[in-house]
Amino acid sequence: MPHPDDQVEATSPGWVASEESRPDSFAARRRIAEATPEERRCESRDLLRGRLFAATLVMAVGLATLVIRDLFFPRFLRQSVVHAATLAWLTLLLLALWSRLRLDFGRLRGIEVLAFGSVVACLVASQSLGFHGHLSRQTLDAAELRVLFKASIIGVLILIFTYTIFIPNSARRAAAFIVPMAFSPLVAPLLLGLTVPAFRQVSEEARTLDKLVENSLYLLLGAATAIYGASVINACRGDADDARRLSQYRLKEKLGSGGMGEVYYAVHRLLKRPCAIKLIREDLVRRPNILARFELEVRATAKLSHWNTVEIYDYGRDVDGSLFYVMEYLPGLSLQELVQRHGPLPAARVIYLMRQACDALHEAHRAGLVHRDLKPPNIFAAYRGARYDVTKLLDFGLVKPIKGGDSPLITKEGMVTGSPLYMAPEQVSRSAPIDGRTDLYALGAVAYFCLTGQPPFVDSNSMAVMIAQVRDPAKPPSEIRQGIPADLEEVVLRCLEKEPDARYQDADSLGRALEACRDARGWSPEDAEAWWLANQPLEDPERPSAPHAPSPGVPTEELTRAEASGVTLQAAAVEDRASPERRG
């Protein structure tokens, strides 16, 4: 049985447990599995393709705007052909990037050159045609030349910063691209100055030292800023990429958060296996009791091998001090979400799900473990092994060894821990030892919730709920919702007996009682598949919806908070208010 003083074996080659592991000394040492060069190439290729598409789209929109302008102003008709041709070319490149064509890194870099090179050529050609237009109309003077040249500088600077912002690059490669761009406004004036005497005469009049220095500064400062910006963006991208990596895992999407921390959808960087990673909040890492509970949860769950218990892949401490563990990714819904989205479940389906939960509890109880926090958010109806409605038990964070007791770091004397809506009477009053029958009470309360859409006892005050757990008999489910079979109702109410001796004595007995119910054969794997496909189609695992995300609890702030963190209240006060003698 797991105990905080037990020695832990590493759960994966990437982790080595300390030789002596104690609740207040979580000492897993990290050995980072670096991404392979091929993986990094694939990631860079996908990033470049997406950025190229975005940058090309921006340039295409800009050119489309110029084409529309050209149609309304006759003096721009010369440039309109160049603008339209470049727009058509960019459209072809966009289609290539949008398509399913497999473009390797070299081809993508080639598209980068073609896209930005064509726009630079368009700017140079448009600038040259503008100069020729003014010369043919004899309207080009020194002032007009300065205005046209300034407009060319602005256009090139916009293009340079578009390149810097969108295209992932090192500073050296960015410089190789940006410097030629920066000098492109000089190409047309130099060629025209050599070949057209009239232009040379106007340019000599316009070329004063102050204007030459000013324009050169614009281009040089713009290019230098863009090159530096490219290096900064590249470094930030690397930092962000590192932040999304946790040991051998790459974090993809946040699935939810709770009292202990956050859960992320992640993928193993080498195996490409989807998984869920639970990160413990940084402010809780320094508390010995949290460390002990975290370590106990991972050890307890890792020792269980039943199909209906969530599988643990890995656990440890990241280099920044964060505690985490990695579990199997479960497409599906928690029972809380299932009932809230689709209403109370048919009796046959409740039996189908609860029997699987009994199978998982049978293994846990035989291993000497009591879950102590069974509730609808901790029981999942998952898609596993090409089967729907596979029950999975989650969150063994309050697990208690039946023998040996809790570590004093985990449970303090005179305190109770659990979720009030599904807490057994002995958890509240400590009137009887906590054992497997405690979990059977909670499982009966979960079945009650699935059948009726509400827990056995509901109140806006968590203390009142716990008093009712100790004192009041549960209302028969059939009085809340019609159509619940009498035999199943009898099973559920026996689970909710106040005295542990009056309940089923083990999970196997409860499972057999459920199997003997009239509707036990009324729900099959085929029924489950048909329901899920019709009502809640699951997305591809690479694009998770929200599995593992905590479900909303009872719509009262106090009880929702209590369920998120595990309410801890003074047992003596509960006993005092629950006892008729004391209430006098």
Short mmCIF file of N, CA and C in Angstrom, two decimals, residues 176-269:
data_model
loop_
_atom_site.label_atom_id
_atom_site.label_comp_id
_atom_site.label_asym_id
_atom_site.label_seq_id
_atom_site.Cartn_x
_atom_site.Cartn_y
_atom_site.Cartn_z
N ALA A 176 20.44 39.49 -44.31
CA ALA A 176 20.68 39.17 -45.72
C ALA A 176 19.47 39.49 -46.58
N PHE A 177 18.31 39.51 -45.99
CA PHE A 177 17.08 39.81 -46.73
C PHE A 177 16.73 41.29 -46.65
N ILE A 178 16.91 41.89 -45.47
CA ILE A 178 16.43 43.25 -45.22
C ILE A 178 17.34 44.30 -45.88
N VAL A 179 18.66 44.09 -45.86
CA VAL A 179 19.56 45.10 -46.43
C VAL A 179 19.28 45.34 -47.91
N PRO A 180 19.14 44.29 -48.74
CA PRO A 180 18.77 44.57 -50.14
C PRO A 180 17.43 45.29 -50.28
N MET A 181 16.48 44.93 -49.42
CA MET A 181 15.20 45.65 -49.45
C MET A 181 15.39 47.13 -49.18
N ALA A 182 16.24 47.44 -48.19
CA ALA A 182 16.43 48.84 -47.79
C ALA A 182 17.03 49.67 -48.93
N PHE A 183 17.83 49.05 -49.77
CA PHE A 183 18.46 49.81 -50.86
C PHE A 183 17.63 49.81 -52.13
N SER A 184 16.50 49.08 -52.13
CA SER A 184 15.70 48.99 -53.36
C SER A 184 15.15 50.34 -53.84
N PRO A 185 14.82 51.31 -52.95
CA PRO A 185 14.33 52.61 -53.48
C PRO A 185 15.36 53.36 -54.31
N LEU A 186 16.64 52.95 -54.23
CA LEU A 186 17.68 53.65 -54.99
C LEU A 186 17.84 53.11 -56.40
N VAL A 187 17.25 51.92 -56.67
CA VAL A 187 17.49 51.26 -57.95
C VAL A 187 16.93 52.07 -59.11
N ALA A 188 15.65 52.42 -59.05
CA ALA A 188 15.02 53.15 -60.17
C ALA A 188 15.66 54.53 -60.39
N PRO A 189 15.89 55.32 -59.33
CA PRO A 189 16.54 56.62 -59.57
C PRO A 189 17.92 56.49 -60.20
N LEU A 190 18.70 55.49 -59.78
CA LEU A 190 20.04 55.32 -60.35
C LEU A 190 19.96 54.94 -61.83
N LEU A 191 19.08 53.98 -62.16
CA LEU A 191 18.96 53.57 -63.57
C LEU A 191 18.45 54.71 -64.45
N LEU A 192 17.45 55.43 -63.95
CA LEU A 192 16.92 56.55 -64.74
C LEU A 192 17.94 57.68 -64.85
N GLY A 193 18.72 57.88 -63.80
CA GLY A 193 19.74 58.92 -63.84
C GLY A 193 20.80 58.62 -64.88
N LEU A 194 21.08 57.34 -65.10
CA LEU A 194 22.08 56.95 -66.09
C LEU A 194 21.55 56.95 -67.51
N THR A 195 20.25 56.75 -67.66
CA THR A 195 19.71 56.55 -69.02
C THR A 195 18.80 57.68 -69.51
N VAL A 196 18.28 58.50 -68.61
CA VAL A 196 17.34 59.55 -69.01
C VAL A 196 17.91 60.91 -68.60
N PRO A 197 18.40 61.72 -69.53
CA PRO A 197 19.02 63.00 -69.19
C PRO A 197 18.07 63.93 -68.43
N ALA A 198 16.79 63.96 -68.81
CA ALA A 198 15.84 64.86 -68.15
C ALA A 198 15.72 64.50 -66.67
N PHE A 199 15.70 63.22 -66.39
CA PHE A 199 15.57 62.79 -64.98
C PHE A 199 16.85 63.15 -64.22
N ARG A 200 18.01 62.97 -64.91
CA ARG A 200 19.28 63.27 -64.25
C ARG A 200 19.34 64.74 -63.86
N GLN A 201 18.82 65.61 -64.74
CA GLN A 201 18.85 67.04 -64.43
C GLN A 201 17.99 67.36 -63.22
N VAL A 202 16.77 66.78 -63.14
CA VAL A 202 15.87 67.04 -62.01
C VAL A 202 16.47 66.48 -60.72
N SER A 203 17.06 65.28 -60.82
CA SER A 203 17.60 64.65 -59.61
C SER A 203 18.78 65.42 -59.05
N GLU A 204 19.57 66.03 -59.92
CA GLU A 204 20.70 66.84 -59.44
C GLU A 204 20.19 68.06 -58.68
N GLU A 205 19.06 68.63 -59.15
CA GLU A 205 18.48 69.77 -58.44
C GLU A 205 17.92 69.36 -57.08
N ALA A 206 17.35 68.13 -57.05
CA ALA A 206 16.71 67.67 -55.80
C ALA A 206 17.71 67.12 -54.81
N ARG A 207 18.91 66.73 -55.28
CA ARG A 207 19.85 66.03 -54.42
C ARG A 207 20.68 67.04 -53.63
N THR A 208 20.15 67.43 -52.48
CA THR A 208 20.90 68.27 -51.56
C THR A 208 21.45 67.39 -50.44
N LEU A 209 22.48 67.87 -49.76
CA LEU A 209 23.17 67.07 -48.75
C LEU A 209 22.22 66.71 -47.60
N ASP A 210 21.43 67.69 -47.15
CA ASP A 210 20.55 67.40 -46.01
C ASP A 210 19.51 66.34 -46.34
N LYS A 211 18.94 66.39 -47.58
CA LYS A 211 17.95 65.40 -47.97
C LYS A 211 18.59 64.03 -48.15
N LEU A 212 19.80 64.01 -48.68
CA LEU A 212 20.51 62.75 -48.87
C LEU A 212 20.77 62.08 -47.52
N VAL A 213 21.24 62.86 -46.54
CA VAL A 213 21.50 62.32 -45.20
C VAL A 213 20.20 61.86 -44.55
N GLU A 214 19.17 62.67 -44.69
CA GLU A 214 17.88 62.34 -44.06
C GLU A 214 17.32 61.01 -44.60
N ASN A 215 17.29 60.86 -45.93
CA ASN A 215 16.75 59.65 -46.53
C ASN A 215 17.60 58.42 -46.20
N SER A 216 18.92 58.63 -46.17
CA SER A 216 19.81 57.52 -45.82
C SER A 216 19.58 57.06 -44.39
N LEU A 217 19.36 58.04 -43.49
CA LEU A 217 19.10 57.69 -42.09
C LEU A 217 17.80 56.91 -41.95
N TYR A 218 16.78 57.33 -42.69
CA TYR A 218 15.51 56.60 -42.65
C TYR A 218 15.73 55.12 -43.00
N LEU A 219 16.44 54.89 -44.10
CA LEU A 219 16.64 53.52 -44.57
C LEU A 219 17.54 52.73 -43.63
N LEU A 220 18.64 53.34 -43.19
CA LEU A 220 19.59 52.62 -42.34
C LEU A 220 19.00 52.32 -40.97
N LEU A 221 18.34 53.31 -40.37
CA LEU A 221 17.74 53.07 -39.06
C LEU A 221 16.60 52.06 -39.14
N GLY A 222 15.80 52.16 -40.21
CA GLY A 222 14.72 51.18 -40.38
C GLY A 222 15.26 49.78 -40.53
N ALA A 223 16.31 49.62 -41.35
CA ALA A 223 16.90 48.29 -41.54
C ALA A 223 17.52 47.77 -40.24
N ALA A 224 18.27 48.62 -39.53
CA ALA A 224 18.91 48.18 -38.29
C ALA A 224 17.88 47.79 -37.24
N THR A 225 16.82 48.59 -37.12
CA THR A 225 15.76 48.28 -36.16
C THR A 225 15.08 46.96 -36.50
N ALA A 226 14.84 46.75 -37.78
CA ALA A 226 14.18 45.52 -38.21
C ALA A 226 15.05 44.29 -37.94
N ILE A 227 16.35 44.41 -38.20
CA ILE A 227 17.27 43.28 -37.96
C ILE A 227 17.33 42.96 -36.47
N TYR A 228 17.44 44.00 -35.65
CA TYR A 228 17.45 43.77 -34.20
C TYR A 228 16.12 43.18 -33.74
N GLY A 229 15.02 43.70 -34.31
CA GLY A 229 13.71 43.17 -33.96
C GLY A 229 13.58 41.70 -34.32
N ALA A 230 14.13 41.31 -35.46
CA ALA A 230 14.08 39.90 -35.87
C ALA A 230 14.80 39.02 -34.85
N SER A 231 15.96 39.49 -34.35
CA SER A 231 16.70 38.69 -33.36
C SER A 231 15.93 38.60 -32.04
N VAL A 232 15.29 39.71 -31.63
CA VAL A 232 14.51 39.69 -30.38
C VAL A 232 13.31 38.76 -30.51
N ILE A 233 12.58 38.86 -31.63
CA ILE A 233 11.42 38.01 -31.84
C ILE A 233 11.82 36.54 -31.86
N ASN A 234 12.96 36.26 -32.49
CA ASN A 234 13.44 34.89 -32.55
C ASN A 234 13.77 34.36 -31.16
N ALA A 235 14.40 35.21 -30.33
CA ALA A 235 14.72 34.80 -28.96
C ALA A 235 13.46 34.59 -28.14
N CYS A 236 12.48 35.49 -28.30
CA CYS A 236 11.21 35.34 -27.57
C CYS A 236 10.47 34.09 -28.01
N ARG A 237 10.54 33.79 -29.29
CA ARG A 237 9.90 32.57 -29.78
C ARG A 237 10.53 31.34 -29.14
N GLY A 238 11.86 31.38 -29.01
CA GLY A 238 12.54 30.27 -28.35
C GLY A 238 12.14 30.14 -26.89
N ASP A 239 12.04 31.30 -26.21
CA ASP A 239 11.61 31.26 -24.80
C ASP A 239 10.19 30.73 -24.67
N ALA A 240 9.31 31.18 -25.56
CA ALA A 240 7.92 30.71 -25.51
C ALA A 240 7.84 29.22 -25.82
N ASP A 241 8.69 28.77 -26.75
CA ASP A 241 8.72 27.35 -27.08
C ASP A 241 9.19 26.53 -25.89
N ASP A 242 10.21 27.03 -25.20
CA ASP A 242 10.69 26.33 -23.99
C ASP A 242 9.63 26.31 -22.90
N ALA A 243 8.86 27.41 -22.81
CA ALA A 243 7.83 27.48 -21.78
C ALA A 243 6.72 26.47 -22.04
N ARG A 244 6.52 26.09 -23.31
CA ARG A 244 5.50 25.11 -23.63
C ARG A 244 6.00 23.68 -23.50
N ARG A 245 7.27 23.52 -23.11
CA ARG A 245 7.84 22.19 -22.98
C ARG A 245 8.00 21.85 -21.50
N LEU A 246 7.64 20.67 -21.15
CA LEU A 246 7.77 20.19 -19.79
C LEU A 246 8.36 18.80 -19.87
N SER A 247 9.68 18.73 -19.56
CA SER A 247 10.39 17.46 -19.70
C SER A 247 10.18 16.93 -21.12
N GLN A 248 9.66 15.67 -21.23
CA GLN A 248 9.47 15.09 -22.57
C GLN A 248 8.17 15.52 -23.22
N TYR A 249 7.45 16.47 -22.63
CA TYR A 249 6.10 16.78 -23.08
C TYR A 249 6.01 18.21 -23.60
N ARG A 250 5.16 18.36 -24.60
CA ARG A 250 4.89 19.69 -25.16
C ARG A 250 3.46 20.06 -24.81
N LEU A 251 3.31 21.17 -24.06
CA LEU A 251 1.98 21.61 -23.65
C LEU A 251 1.27 22.24 -24.84
N LYS A 252 0.03 21.82 -25.05
CA LYS A 252 -0.73 22.29 -26.21
C LYS A 252 -1.85 23.25 -25.82
N GLU A 253 -2.63 22.87 -24.81
CA GLU A 253 -3.83 23.65 -24.52
C GLU A 253 -4.23 23.44 -23.06
N LYS A 254 -4.65 24.52 -22.42
CA LYS A 254 -5.14 24.42 -21.04
C LYS A 254 -6.55 23.86 -21.05
N LEU A 255 -6.75 22.79 -20.26
CA LEU A 255 -8.05 22.15 -20.22
C LEU A 255 -8.91 22.63 -19.07
N GLY A 256 -8.29 23.04 -17.97
CA GLY A 256 -9.08 23.48 -16.83
C GLY A 256 -8.19 23.76 -15.64
N SER A 257 -8.79 24.20 -14.55
CA SER A 257 -8.05 24.49 -13.34
C SER A 257 -8.94 24.21 -12.15
N GLY A 258 -8.32 23.97 -11.01
CA GLY A 258 -9.05 23.67 -9.79
C GLY A 258 -8.30 24.20 -8.60
N GLY A 259 -8.65 23.70 -7.43
CA GLY A 259 -8.04 24.19 -6.20
C GLY A 259 -6.57 23.87 -6.09
N MET A 260 -6.14 22.74 -6.67
CA MET A 260 -4.75 22.32 -6.54
C MET A 260 -3.86 22.84 -7.66
N GLY A 261 -4.42 23.10 -8.82
CA GLY A 261 -3.58 23.54 -9.92
C GLY A 261 -4.33 23.52 -11.24
N GLU A 262 -3.58 23.31 -12.33
CA GLU A 262 -4.13 23.38 -13.67
C GLU A 262 -3.86 22.09 -14.42
N VAL A 263 -4.72 21.80 -15.40
CA VAL A 263 -4.57 20.60 -16.22
C VAL A 263 -4.41 21.04 -17.67
N TYR A 264 -3.42 20.47 -18.35
CA TYR A 264 -3.11 20.83 -19.73
C TYR A 264 -3.19 19.59 -20.61
N TYR A 265 -3.64 19.82 -21.82
CA TYR A 265 -3.50 18.80 -22.86
C TYR A 265 -2.07 18.89 -23.38
N ALA A 266 -1.42 17.75 -23.53
CA ALA A 266 -0.02 17.75 -23.94
C ALA A 266 0.24 16.54 -24.84
N VAL A 267 1.40 16.55 -25.48
CA VAL A 267 1.80 15.45 -26.34
C VAL A 267 3.24 15.09 -26.01
N HIS A 268 3.51 13.80 -25.88
CA HIS A 268 4.89 13.35 -25.67
C HIS A 268 5.70 13.68 -26.90
N ARG A 269 6.85 14.28 -26.71
CA ARG A 269 7.60 14.84 -27.83
C ARG A 269 8.21 13.77 -28.73
#
